Each structure stands twice: as structure tokens, then as C-alpha cells.
Coordinates of C-alpha atoms and ligand atoms in Angstrom, one line a residue:
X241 CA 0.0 0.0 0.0
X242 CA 2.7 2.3 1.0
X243 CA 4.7 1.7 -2.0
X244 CA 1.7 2.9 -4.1
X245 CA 1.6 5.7 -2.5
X246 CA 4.8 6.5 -3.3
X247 CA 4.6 5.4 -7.1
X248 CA 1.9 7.5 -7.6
X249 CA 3.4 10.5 -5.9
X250 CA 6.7 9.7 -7.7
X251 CA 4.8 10.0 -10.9
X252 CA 3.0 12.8 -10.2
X253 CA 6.2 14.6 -9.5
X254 CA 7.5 13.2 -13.0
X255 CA 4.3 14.5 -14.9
X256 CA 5.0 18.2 -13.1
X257 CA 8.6 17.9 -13.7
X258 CA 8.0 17.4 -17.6
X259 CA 5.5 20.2 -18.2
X260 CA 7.6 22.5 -16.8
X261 CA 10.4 21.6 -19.5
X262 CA 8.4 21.3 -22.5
X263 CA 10.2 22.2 -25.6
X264 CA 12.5 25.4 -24.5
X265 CA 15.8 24.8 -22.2
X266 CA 15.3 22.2 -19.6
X267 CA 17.3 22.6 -16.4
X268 CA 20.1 24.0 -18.0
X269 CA 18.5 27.1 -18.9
X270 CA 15.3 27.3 -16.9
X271 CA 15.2 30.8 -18.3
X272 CA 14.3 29.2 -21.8
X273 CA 11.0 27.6 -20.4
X274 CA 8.0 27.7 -22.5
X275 CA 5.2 30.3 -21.3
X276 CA 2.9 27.1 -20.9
X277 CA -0.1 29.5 -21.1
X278 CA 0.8 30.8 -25.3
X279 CA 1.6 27.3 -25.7
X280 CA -1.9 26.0 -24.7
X281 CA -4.0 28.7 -26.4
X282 CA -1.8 27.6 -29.6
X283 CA -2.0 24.1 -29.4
X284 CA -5.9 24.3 -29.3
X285 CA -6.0 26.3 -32.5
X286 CA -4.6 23.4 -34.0
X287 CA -4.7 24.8 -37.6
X288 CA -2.7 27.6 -39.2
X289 CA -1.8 29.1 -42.6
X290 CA 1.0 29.6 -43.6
X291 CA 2.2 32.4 -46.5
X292 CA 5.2 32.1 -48.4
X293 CA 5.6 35.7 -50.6
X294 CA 7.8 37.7 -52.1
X295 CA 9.3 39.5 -55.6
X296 CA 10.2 35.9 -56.5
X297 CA 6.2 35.7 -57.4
X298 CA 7.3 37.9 -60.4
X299 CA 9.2 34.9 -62.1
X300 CA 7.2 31.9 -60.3
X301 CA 10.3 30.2 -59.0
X302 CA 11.3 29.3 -55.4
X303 CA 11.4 31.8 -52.7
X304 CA 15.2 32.3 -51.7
X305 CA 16.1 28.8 -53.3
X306 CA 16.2 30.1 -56.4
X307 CA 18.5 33.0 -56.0
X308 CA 21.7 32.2 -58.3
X309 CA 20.6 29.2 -59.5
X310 CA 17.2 29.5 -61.9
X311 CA 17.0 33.7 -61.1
X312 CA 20.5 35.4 -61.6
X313 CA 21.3 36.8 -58.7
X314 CA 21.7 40.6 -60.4
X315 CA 18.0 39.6 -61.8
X316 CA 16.5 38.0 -58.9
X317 CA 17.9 41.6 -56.3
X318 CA 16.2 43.6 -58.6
X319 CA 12.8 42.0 -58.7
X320 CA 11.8 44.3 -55.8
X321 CA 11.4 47.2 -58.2
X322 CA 8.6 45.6 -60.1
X323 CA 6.7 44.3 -57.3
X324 CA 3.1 46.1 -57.8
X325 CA 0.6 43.2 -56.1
X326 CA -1.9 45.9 -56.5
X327 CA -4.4 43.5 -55.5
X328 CA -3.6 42.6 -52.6
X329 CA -6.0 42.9 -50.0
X330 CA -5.1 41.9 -46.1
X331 CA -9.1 41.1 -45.4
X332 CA -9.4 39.0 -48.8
X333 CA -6.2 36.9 -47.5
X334 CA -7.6 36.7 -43.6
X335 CA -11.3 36.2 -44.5
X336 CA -9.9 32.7 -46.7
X337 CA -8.1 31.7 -43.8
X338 CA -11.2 32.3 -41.1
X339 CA -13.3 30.4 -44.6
X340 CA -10.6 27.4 -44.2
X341 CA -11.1 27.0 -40.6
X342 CA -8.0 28.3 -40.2
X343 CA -7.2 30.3 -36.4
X344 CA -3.7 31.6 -37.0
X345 CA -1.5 32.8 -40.0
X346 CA 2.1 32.9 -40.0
X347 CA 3.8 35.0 -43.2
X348 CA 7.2 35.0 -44.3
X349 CA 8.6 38.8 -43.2
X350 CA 11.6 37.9 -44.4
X351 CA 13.0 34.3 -46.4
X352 CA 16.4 33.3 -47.2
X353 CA 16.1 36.3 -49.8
X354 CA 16.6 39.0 -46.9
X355 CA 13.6 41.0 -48.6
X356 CA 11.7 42.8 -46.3
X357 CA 7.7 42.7 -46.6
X358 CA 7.6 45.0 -43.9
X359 CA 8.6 48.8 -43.6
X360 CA 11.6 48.2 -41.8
X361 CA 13.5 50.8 -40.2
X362 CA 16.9 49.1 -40.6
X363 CA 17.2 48.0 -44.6
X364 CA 16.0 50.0 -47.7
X365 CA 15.5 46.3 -49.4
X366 CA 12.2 46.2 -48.0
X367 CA 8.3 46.9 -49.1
X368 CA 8.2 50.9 -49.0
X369 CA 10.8 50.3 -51.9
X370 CA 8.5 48.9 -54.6
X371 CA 6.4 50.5 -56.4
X372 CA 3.6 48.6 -54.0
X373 CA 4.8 51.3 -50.9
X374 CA 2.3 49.8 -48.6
X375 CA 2.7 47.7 -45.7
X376 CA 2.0 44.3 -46.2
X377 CA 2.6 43.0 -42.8
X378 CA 0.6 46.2 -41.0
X379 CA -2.3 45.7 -42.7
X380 CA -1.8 41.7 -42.2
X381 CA -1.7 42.4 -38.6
X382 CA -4.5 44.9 -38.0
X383 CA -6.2 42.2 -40.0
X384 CA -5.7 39.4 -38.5
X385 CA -6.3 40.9 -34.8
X386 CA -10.0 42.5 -36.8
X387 CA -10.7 38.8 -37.8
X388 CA -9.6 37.5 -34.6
X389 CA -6.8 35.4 -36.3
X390 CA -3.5 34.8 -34.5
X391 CA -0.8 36.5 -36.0
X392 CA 2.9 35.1 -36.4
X393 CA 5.9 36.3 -38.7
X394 CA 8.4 34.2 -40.4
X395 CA 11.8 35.1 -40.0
X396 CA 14.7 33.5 -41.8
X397 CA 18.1 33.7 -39.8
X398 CA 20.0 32.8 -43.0
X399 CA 20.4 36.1 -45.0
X400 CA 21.9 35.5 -48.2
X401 CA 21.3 39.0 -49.9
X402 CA 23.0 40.7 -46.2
X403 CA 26.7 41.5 -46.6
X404 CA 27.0 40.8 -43.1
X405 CA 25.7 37.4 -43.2
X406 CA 28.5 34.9 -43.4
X407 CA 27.2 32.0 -45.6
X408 CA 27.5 32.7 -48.9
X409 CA 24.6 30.9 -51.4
X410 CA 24.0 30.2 -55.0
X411 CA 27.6 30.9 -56.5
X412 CA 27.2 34.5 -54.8
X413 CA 31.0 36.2 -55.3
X414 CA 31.1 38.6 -52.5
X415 CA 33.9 37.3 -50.2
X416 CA 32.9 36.4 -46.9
X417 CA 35.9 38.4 -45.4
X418 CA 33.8 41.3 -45.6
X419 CA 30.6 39.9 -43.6
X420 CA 30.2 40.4 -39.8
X421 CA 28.2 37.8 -38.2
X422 CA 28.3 40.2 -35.0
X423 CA 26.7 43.1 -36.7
X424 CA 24.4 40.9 -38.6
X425 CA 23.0 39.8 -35.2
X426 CA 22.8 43.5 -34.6
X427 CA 20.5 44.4 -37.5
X428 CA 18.3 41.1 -37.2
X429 CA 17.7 42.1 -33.2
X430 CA 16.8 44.7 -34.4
X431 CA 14.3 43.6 -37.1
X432 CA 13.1 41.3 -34.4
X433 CA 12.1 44.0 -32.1
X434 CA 10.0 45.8 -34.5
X435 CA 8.2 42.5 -35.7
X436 CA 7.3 42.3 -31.8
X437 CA 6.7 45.5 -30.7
X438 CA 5.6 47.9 -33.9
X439 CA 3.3 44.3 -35.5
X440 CA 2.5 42.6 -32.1
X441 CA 3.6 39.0 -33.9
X442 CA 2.4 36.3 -31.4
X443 CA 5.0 33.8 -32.9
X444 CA 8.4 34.0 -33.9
X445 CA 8.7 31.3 -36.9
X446 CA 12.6 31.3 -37.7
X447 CA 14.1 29.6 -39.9
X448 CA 17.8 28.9 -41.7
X449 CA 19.7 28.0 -38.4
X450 CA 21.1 25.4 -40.1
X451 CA 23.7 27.0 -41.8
X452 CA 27.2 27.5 -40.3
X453 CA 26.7 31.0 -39.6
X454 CA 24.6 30.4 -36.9
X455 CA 25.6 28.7 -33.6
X456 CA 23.8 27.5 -30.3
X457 CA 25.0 30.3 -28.1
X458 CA 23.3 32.7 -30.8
X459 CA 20.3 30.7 -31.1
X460 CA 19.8 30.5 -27.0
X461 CA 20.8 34.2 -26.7
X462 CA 18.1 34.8 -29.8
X463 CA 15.2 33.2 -27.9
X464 CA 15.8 35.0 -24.3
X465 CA 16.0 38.4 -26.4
X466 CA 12.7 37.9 -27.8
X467 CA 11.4 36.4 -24.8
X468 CA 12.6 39.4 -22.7
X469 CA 10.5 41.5 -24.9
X470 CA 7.3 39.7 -24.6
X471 CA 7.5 37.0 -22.6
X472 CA 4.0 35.6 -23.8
X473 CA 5.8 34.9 -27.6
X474 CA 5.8 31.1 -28.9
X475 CA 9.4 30.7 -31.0
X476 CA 9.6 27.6 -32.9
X477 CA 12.9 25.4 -32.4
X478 CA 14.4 26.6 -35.7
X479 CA 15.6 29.5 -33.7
X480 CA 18.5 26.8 -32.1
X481 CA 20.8 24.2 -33.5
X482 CA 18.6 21.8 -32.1
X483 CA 16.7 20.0 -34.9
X484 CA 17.0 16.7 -36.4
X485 CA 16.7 17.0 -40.4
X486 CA 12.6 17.5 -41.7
X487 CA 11.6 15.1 -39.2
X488 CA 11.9 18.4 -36.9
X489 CA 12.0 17.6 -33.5
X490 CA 15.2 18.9 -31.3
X491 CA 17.3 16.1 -30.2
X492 CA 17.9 17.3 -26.7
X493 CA 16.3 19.8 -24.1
X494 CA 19.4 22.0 -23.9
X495 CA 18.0 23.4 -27.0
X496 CA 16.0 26.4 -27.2
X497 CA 12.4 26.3 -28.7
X498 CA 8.9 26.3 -27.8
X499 CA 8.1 23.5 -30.5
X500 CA 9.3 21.2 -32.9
X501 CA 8.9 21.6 -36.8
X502 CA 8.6 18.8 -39.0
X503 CA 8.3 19.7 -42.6
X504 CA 6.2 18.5 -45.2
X505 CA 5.5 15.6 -43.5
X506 CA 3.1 14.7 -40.5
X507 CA 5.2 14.6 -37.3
X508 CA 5.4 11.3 -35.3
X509 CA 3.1 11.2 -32.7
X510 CA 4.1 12.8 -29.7
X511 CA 1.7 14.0 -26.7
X512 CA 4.5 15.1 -24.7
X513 CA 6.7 17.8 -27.0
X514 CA 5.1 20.2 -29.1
X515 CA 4.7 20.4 -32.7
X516 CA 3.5 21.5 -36.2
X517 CA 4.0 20.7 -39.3
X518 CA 4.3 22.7 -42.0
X519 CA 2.9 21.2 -45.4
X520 CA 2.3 23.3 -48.9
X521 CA -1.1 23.0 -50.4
X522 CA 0.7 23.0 -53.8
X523 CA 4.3 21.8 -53.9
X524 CA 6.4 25.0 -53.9
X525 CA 6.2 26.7 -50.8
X526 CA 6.1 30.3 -53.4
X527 CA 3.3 30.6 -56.0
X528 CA 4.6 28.4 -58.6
X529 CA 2.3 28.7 -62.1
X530 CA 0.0 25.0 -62.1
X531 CA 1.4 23.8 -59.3
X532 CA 0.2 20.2 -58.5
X533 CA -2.8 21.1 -55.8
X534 CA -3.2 18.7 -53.0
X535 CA -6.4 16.9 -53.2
X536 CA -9.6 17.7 -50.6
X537 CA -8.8 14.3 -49.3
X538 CA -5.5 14.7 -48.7
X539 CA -5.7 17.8 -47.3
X540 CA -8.4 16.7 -44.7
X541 CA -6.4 13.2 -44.1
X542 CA -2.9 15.6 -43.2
X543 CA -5.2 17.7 -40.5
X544 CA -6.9 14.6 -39.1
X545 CA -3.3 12.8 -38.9
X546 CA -1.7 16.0 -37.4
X547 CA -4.1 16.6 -34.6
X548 CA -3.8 12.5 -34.0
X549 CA -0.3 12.5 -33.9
X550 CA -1.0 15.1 -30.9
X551 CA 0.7 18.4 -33.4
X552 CA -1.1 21.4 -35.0
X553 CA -0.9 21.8 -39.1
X554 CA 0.4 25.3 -40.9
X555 CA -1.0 24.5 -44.3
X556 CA 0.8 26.8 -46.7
X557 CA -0.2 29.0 -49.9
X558 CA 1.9 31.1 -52.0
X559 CA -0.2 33.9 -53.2
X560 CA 0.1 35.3 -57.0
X561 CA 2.5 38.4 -58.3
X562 CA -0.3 40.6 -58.5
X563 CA -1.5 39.8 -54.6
X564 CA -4.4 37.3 -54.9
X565 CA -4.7 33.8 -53.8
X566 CA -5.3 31.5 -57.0
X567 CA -8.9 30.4 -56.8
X568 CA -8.7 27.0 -57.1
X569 CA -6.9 27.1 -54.1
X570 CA -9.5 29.6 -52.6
X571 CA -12.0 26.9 -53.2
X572 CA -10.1 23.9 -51.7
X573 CA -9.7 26.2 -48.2
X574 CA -13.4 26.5 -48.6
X575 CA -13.9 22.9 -48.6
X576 CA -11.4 22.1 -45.8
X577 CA -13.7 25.1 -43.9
X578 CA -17.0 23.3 -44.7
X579 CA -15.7 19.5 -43.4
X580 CA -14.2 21.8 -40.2
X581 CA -17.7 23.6 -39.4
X582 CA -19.3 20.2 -39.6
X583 CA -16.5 18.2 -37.8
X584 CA -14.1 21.2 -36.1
X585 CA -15.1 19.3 -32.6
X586 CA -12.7 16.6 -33.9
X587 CA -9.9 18.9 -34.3
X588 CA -9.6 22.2 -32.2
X589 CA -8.8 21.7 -28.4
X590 CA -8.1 18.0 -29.3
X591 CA -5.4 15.9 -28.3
X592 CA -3.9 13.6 -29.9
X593 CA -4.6 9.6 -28.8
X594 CA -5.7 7.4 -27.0
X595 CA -5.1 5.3 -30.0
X596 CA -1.8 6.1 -31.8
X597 CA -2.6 6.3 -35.5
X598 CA -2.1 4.1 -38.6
X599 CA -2.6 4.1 -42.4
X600 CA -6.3 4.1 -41.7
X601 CA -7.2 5.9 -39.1
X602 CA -6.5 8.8 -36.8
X603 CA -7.9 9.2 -32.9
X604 CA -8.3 12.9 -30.9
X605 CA -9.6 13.0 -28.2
X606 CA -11.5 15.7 -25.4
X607 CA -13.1 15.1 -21.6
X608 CA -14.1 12.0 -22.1
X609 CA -15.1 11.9 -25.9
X610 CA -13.0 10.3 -28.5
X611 CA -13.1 11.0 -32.1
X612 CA -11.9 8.2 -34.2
X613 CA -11.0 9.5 -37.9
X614 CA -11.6 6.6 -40.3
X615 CA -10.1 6.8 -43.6
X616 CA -10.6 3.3 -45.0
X617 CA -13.9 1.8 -44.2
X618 CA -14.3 -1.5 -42.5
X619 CA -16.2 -4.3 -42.8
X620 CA -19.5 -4.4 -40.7
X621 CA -17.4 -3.9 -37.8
X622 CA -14.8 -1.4 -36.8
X623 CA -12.6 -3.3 -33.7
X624 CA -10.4 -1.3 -31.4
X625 CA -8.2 -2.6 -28.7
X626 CA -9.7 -2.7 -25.0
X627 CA -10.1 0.7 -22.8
X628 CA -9.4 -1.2 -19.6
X629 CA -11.5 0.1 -16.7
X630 CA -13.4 2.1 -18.8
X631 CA -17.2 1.8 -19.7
X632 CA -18.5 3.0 -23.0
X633 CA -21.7 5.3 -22.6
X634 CA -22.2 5.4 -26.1
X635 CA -21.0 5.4 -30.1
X636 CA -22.0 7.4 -33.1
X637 CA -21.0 9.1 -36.3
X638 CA -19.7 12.8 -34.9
X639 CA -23.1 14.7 -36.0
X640 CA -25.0 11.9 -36.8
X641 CA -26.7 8.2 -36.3
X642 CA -26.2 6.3 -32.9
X643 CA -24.0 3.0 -33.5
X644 CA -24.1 -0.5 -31.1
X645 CA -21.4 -0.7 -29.3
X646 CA -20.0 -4.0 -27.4
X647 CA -17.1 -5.9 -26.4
X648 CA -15.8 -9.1 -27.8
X649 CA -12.9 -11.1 -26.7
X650 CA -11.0 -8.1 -25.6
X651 CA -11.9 -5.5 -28.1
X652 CA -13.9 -2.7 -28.7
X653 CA -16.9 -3.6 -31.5
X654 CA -18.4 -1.1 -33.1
X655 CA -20.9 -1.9 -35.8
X656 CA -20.8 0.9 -38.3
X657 CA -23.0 2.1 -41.4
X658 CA -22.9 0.2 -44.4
X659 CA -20.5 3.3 -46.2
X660 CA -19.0 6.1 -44.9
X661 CA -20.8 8.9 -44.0
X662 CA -17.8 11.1 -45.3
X663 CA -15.7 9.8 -47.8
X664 CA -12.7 11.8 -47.2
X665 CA -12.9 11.3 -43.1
X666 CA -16.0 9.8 -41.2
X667 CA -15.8 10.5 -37.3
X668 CA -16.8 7.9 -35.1
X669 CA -17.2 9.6 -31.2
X670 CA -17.3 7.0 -28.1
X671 CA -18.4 8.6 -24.7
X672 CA -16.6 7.1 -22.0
X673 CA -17.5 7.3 -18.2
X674 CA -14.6 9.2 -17.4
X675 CA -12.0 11.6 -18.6
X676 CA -10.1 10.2 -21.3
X677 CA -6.5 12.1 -20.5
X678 CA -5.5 9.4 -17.9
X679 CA -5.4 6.7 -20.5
X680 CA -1.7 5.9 -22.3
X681 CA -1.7 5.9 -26.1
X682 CA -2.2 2.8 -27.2
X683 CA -1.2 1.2 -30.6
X684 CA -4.1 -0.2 -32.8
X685 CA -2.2 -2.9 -35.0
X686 CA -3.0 -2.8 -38.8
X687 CA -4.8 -5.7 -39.0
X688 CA -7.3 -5.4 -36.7
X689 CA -9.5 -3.6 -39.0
X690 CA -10.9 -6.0 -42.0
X691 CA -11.2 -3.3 -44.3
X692 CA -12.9 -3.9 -47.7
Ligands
JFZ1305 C1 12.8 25.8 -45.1 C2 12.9 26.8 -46.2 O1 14.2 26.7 -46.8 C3 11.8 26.7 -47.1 O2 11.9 27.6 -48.2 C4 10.5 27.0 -46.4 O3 10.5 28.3 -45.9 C5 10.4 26.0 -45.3 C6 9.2 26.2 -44.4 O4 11.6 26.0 -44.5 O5 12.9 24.5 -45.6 C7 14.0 23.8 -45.8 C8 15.0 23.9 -44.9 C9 16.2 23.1 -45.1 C10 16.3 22.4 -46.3 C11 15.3 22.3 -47.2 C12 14.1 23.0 -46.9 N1 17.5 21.7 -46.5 O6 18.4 21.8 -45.8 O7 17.5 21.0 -47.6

């Protein structure tokens, strides 16, 4: 009896222990810890866009990438001066996010590019220098805060256009003997600063720390800056050397970062460190002309997987030169927005579990409903592995018919419609008796489901 007591106080004591070190620093730097409250609020949103745009739009070729390699670099630096998105328009952009079911919006301030989409104080290579002159990211902001969207700035650490960055790109020529990584820091503290304080960004998206330029001492001494200036900011783990290749999650806790960032992929699941993955609608992350457009079904499949895997998704579009999101990918937001205002009780404020999940199927989970995502359809009978100690008030398709329920030889039996009720993601809920956070994730093997 006594040693129970002592298990379970042990564990407790574990279970504190961890959520105080989520993500940024651990013990070594308990100044890096995450502000658990932003994280929350963030982690129920569960679904962001993401905006990749620049000059590049002018020639439909990679954002930064493309610098020296398909864009001359003496063509792609002068792009700036005929960027004239002229119709651009902040509540167009927002009100397609809010239509998507989107509740945040991160945009690319600056990429690997170094151009500016902001008026910045500290470079002429910026917005107010096109022929454009107007704010993007001001009127994104004021937006965003009208619309009650979230709002969150990429910034890219690597520079390649700054004479002070070190790491040259794309057959550039300038010799790095004349770049200053100290006063580079300088200048992007300082753009940092005015992305917090004169556009209120609620997340610091970095990006680029990957090059040798950048170190850990910069990266840790990066977060606590921003931190010090609002202490309420989320900053993804791209701000540290931390992260292991696309699969995005930091390797150790001595690494500063409030979350992990896998990319283009759906992170492993993980309910203990935060994540989000970052996935283009198309496949460039800038507008590309026809692009190959992600179906509705895989789009719905990604954000069903994500929230499963226990992460949130930043779906990303590239809008057009002359500042308007193509319409076919308008419409496919749309449709994602419609299966969310039918089945958004799924997704936001979810976690991810009980059930881990497979090619099939994705779980979430709140109180003491869980939402099973089914992306294959089984035969008569949908069988799930045992919730020990657990009683099951009841079954049914999330916003629709009631379903029998029962147990057989260890499993869970539920006897489903003949088809799906959605063919791109039918929900199945199951009430429990009790709180479903208690139980560990469980893995459902493949072949308990005899799908047809
Ligand atoms: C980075 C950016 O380069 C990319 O343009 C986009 O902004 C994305 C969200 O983040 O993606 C990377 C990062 C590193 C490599 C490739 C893509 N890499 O090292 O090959």
C-alpha cells in the first residue's frame, strides 16, 4: 500500500517535472521555459496558414532557393522594383483563412532572400521600396487581430542578400571576409524587435539555423531576447541548432524552442513535445504557375493525422505576383472550412490519442469523448483494442446516427453504417465514463480492421 503511494506521488512529481520543461531549455537554462499558457492557447487552434511571398512571385520560381541558381542573382535583387501586387488585399487573404477554418496565420517577413515585406527601419530592401509602398505586414496584422486570427511572422536567420551574413549561397561572389556575423546579429535584433513590438507578432517562426553561420550560443541568446520582450511569444525550435533534419523535432532539451517543426510531412506522434507541421497546399512553398494542388482528401487526411499524432498543421499557400490567392486554391480552403464547421469538434482543443494512429485511421480526443477519424472503411465492424476500466456510454458518427457498441474477446466492437458517411474522413465519437486524458496511447495494430 505504502509503495503505491509512493509510485503514484513519484509519478506525479514526473508528470510536473516534464511540463515545466516542455520544448525550450530544460534545467540547464530554466530561463528558456516555454510560457505554458501561449503554448496552450496555440496548441488548441490546432490549424494555421501559412504564407510564403515575395518579388520571386514575379518569375514563379522558389522563394530564396532560387537565387543564383534559376534567377540570376543581379535579376533575382532587382525584382523588388517591379513588385506592384496591387491586389492585394489583407481582409481577402484573412477572411480565406477564417473560410478554411483556419485560427492563425504565419507570413514569411523575411526568407532566405533578406527582402523585407515589412517597412523596416533598418534595410532599404524592404516593401516601401516597390512601387507597391504599402505595408504588407501592418495591414496583415490589424487584419488578423479584426478577424480574430493569430498572427505570427516568419523570420529567416540565413540572409543571403545581407553583406554581413557569413554563408554565402548560390555561387554569390562577394567574399565572406567582408561579412560580420556580430553586426548581422545586430541588424536582425533589431528587425526582431519591430516585428514584436511595432506588429504585435504572437510567434516567432525562424528559420535557416542550419547553416554554419549560426551557432547555439546565438540561437539560446536569440530566444531569451525575444522572450525578454514579450515574454508571452511562442518561437519555434528553428531558432537553435537543435533540430534533427525534416523530421523536426530537437534532439535534446538543452536546446532552445517552444516547438518542434517537422516539414512537409506529419510529425510522429508525440503528446509530450510540441509540434507542427508545415505542409504546402501546392508543392512550392512560393506561388509556382500549375502547381500540382493537393487533393480535398489529402488535405483533410494531413489535418486529421496531425491533430492524431497530438501536433497542429500550418497549411501553406503562396499567393500570386499581382497579390491574390489563385482560386482554385480559394475553393479547396473552402472545402477544408465546410468539413471543419461540420466536424471542427474533432480537431480544435483535441489531443492527440488514445489510439496512436495508422494508415487508416487517426484518434483525438476531449473530456471523455474520443473522435476516431476513419479513412478506410471497415467491414461491418470497426474493432479497437480494449479501454481497460473504462465503460462505453455510447457510439456514433460525430453529428450523426447512434452506432451498437460491445465488447468481444478483448476489443472494442463497433458496428458501423454500411458506407462512410464522409468519404474523405467519417468521425466515429465513443463517450466514455470518465476523462479520457489518464489513459496511455495505445497502438491499434493494422490488421485489426478487416477493411474492404
Ligand atoms: C525551409 C525553407 O528553406 C523553405 O523555403 C521553407 O520556408 C520551409 C518552411 O523551411 O525549408 C528547408 C530547410 C532546409 C532544407 C530544405 C528546406 N534543406 O536543408 O535541404
Amino acid at each position: 500500500m505504502k509503495k503505491t503511494v509512493l509510485l503514484v506521488v513519484l509519478f506525479l512529481f514526473a508528470r510536473f517535472a516534464q511540463a515545466q520543461f516542455i520544448g525550450g531549455g530544460g534545467e540547464a537554462s530554466p530561463d528558456l521555459k516555454t510560457n505554458l499558457k501561449a503554448l496552450k492557447n496555440w496548441q488548441n487552434l490546432r490549424f494555421g496558414m501559412f504564407i510564403h511571398w515575395g518579388p520571386v512571385t514575379l518569375r514563379g520560381t522558389e522563394i530564396g532557393w532560387s537565387r543564383g541558381r534559376e534567377v540570376p542573382i543581379e535579376e533575382y535583387d532587382k525584382l523588388y522594383k517591379e513588385f506592384n501586387p496591387v491586389l492585394f488585399s489583407a481582409k481577402e487573404w484573412v477572411s480565406v483563412a477564417k473560410a478554411a477554418g483556419m485560427k492563425y496565420l504565419i507570413i514569411t517577413s523575411k526568407h532566405h532572400d533578406g527582402f523585407c515585406l515589412w517597412d523596416s527601419k533598418y534595410t532599404d530592401y524592404d516593401i516601401l521600396s516597390t512601387p507597391f509602398k504599402r505595408d504588407v505586414l501592418k495591414e496583415l496584422a490589424e487584419e488578423c487581430r479584426r478577424q480574430g486570427i493569430l498572427f505570427g511572422t516568419y523570420y529567416s536567420i540565413a540572409d543571403w542578400h545581407h553583406p554581413d551574413y557569413t554563408t554565402r549561397y548560390g555561387g554569390d561572389p562577394r567574399p565572406i571576409e567582408q561579412s560580420d556575423m556580430n553586426r548581422y546579429v545586430v541588424y536582425l535584433k533589431n528587425q526582431v524587435k519591430e516585428l514584436i513590438e511595432r506588429y504585435g507578432t504572437n510567434i516567432l517562426w525562424f528559420d535557416g539555423e542550419w547553416e554554419d553561420a549560426w551557432d547555439h550560443q546565438k540561437g539560446m541568446d536569440l530566444y531569451r531576447y525575444a522572450r525578454q520582450l514579450r515574454d508571452d511569444l511562442l518561437i519555434n525550435n528553428r531558432v537553435d541548432k537543435g533540430r534533427k533534419g525534416m523530421q523536426g523535432m530537437s534532439t535534446s532539451n538543452k536546446f532552445a524552442g517552444d516547438f518542434g517543426t517537422p516539414e512537409q510531412r506529419v510529425g510522429t506522434f508525440d503528446v509530450d513535445r510540441p509540434w507542427e507541421s508545415c505542409i504546402t497546399i501546392c508543392r512550392q512553398w512560393a506561388w509556382k504557375p500549375n502547381d500540382r494542388m493537393k487533393s480535398l482528401r489529402q488535405c483533410i487526411q494531413t489535418l486529421a493525422k496531425t491533430a492524431g499524432g497530438g501536433g497542429n498543421l500550418l497549411l501553406n499557400v503562396g499567393p500570386m505576383l499581382d497579390g491574390r490567392i489563385e482560386q482554385r486554391q480559394i475553393d479547396r480552403l473552402k472545402e477544408i472550412g465546410q468539413w471543419l464547421a461540420r466536424y471542427g469538434e474533432s480537431i480544435y482543443g483535441t489531443q492527440g490519442g488514445p489510439f496512436k494512429p495508422t494508415e487508416w485511421m487517426a484518434c483525438t480526443y476531449k473530456g471523455n469523448k474520443i473522435f476516431i477519424h476513419l479513412f478506410a472503411w471497415p467491414e461491418g465492424e470497426l474493432l479497437l483494442p480494449e479501454l481497460k476500466g473504462y465503460r462505453i456510454l455510447s457510439a456514433q458518427v460525430l453529428q450523426g446516427q447512434r452506432l451498437k457498441v460491445s465488447r468481444q474477446n478483448g476489443k472494442i466492437a463497433v458496428r458501423l453504417p454500411a458506407a462512410p458517411v464522409d468519404e474523405n474522413d467519417t468521425v466515429i465519437v465513443l463517450e466514455l465514463d470518465k476523462e479520457a486524458s489518464d489513459i496511455r496511447p495505445l497502438d491499434v495494430p493494422e490488421n485489426i480492421l478487416r477493411v474492404n
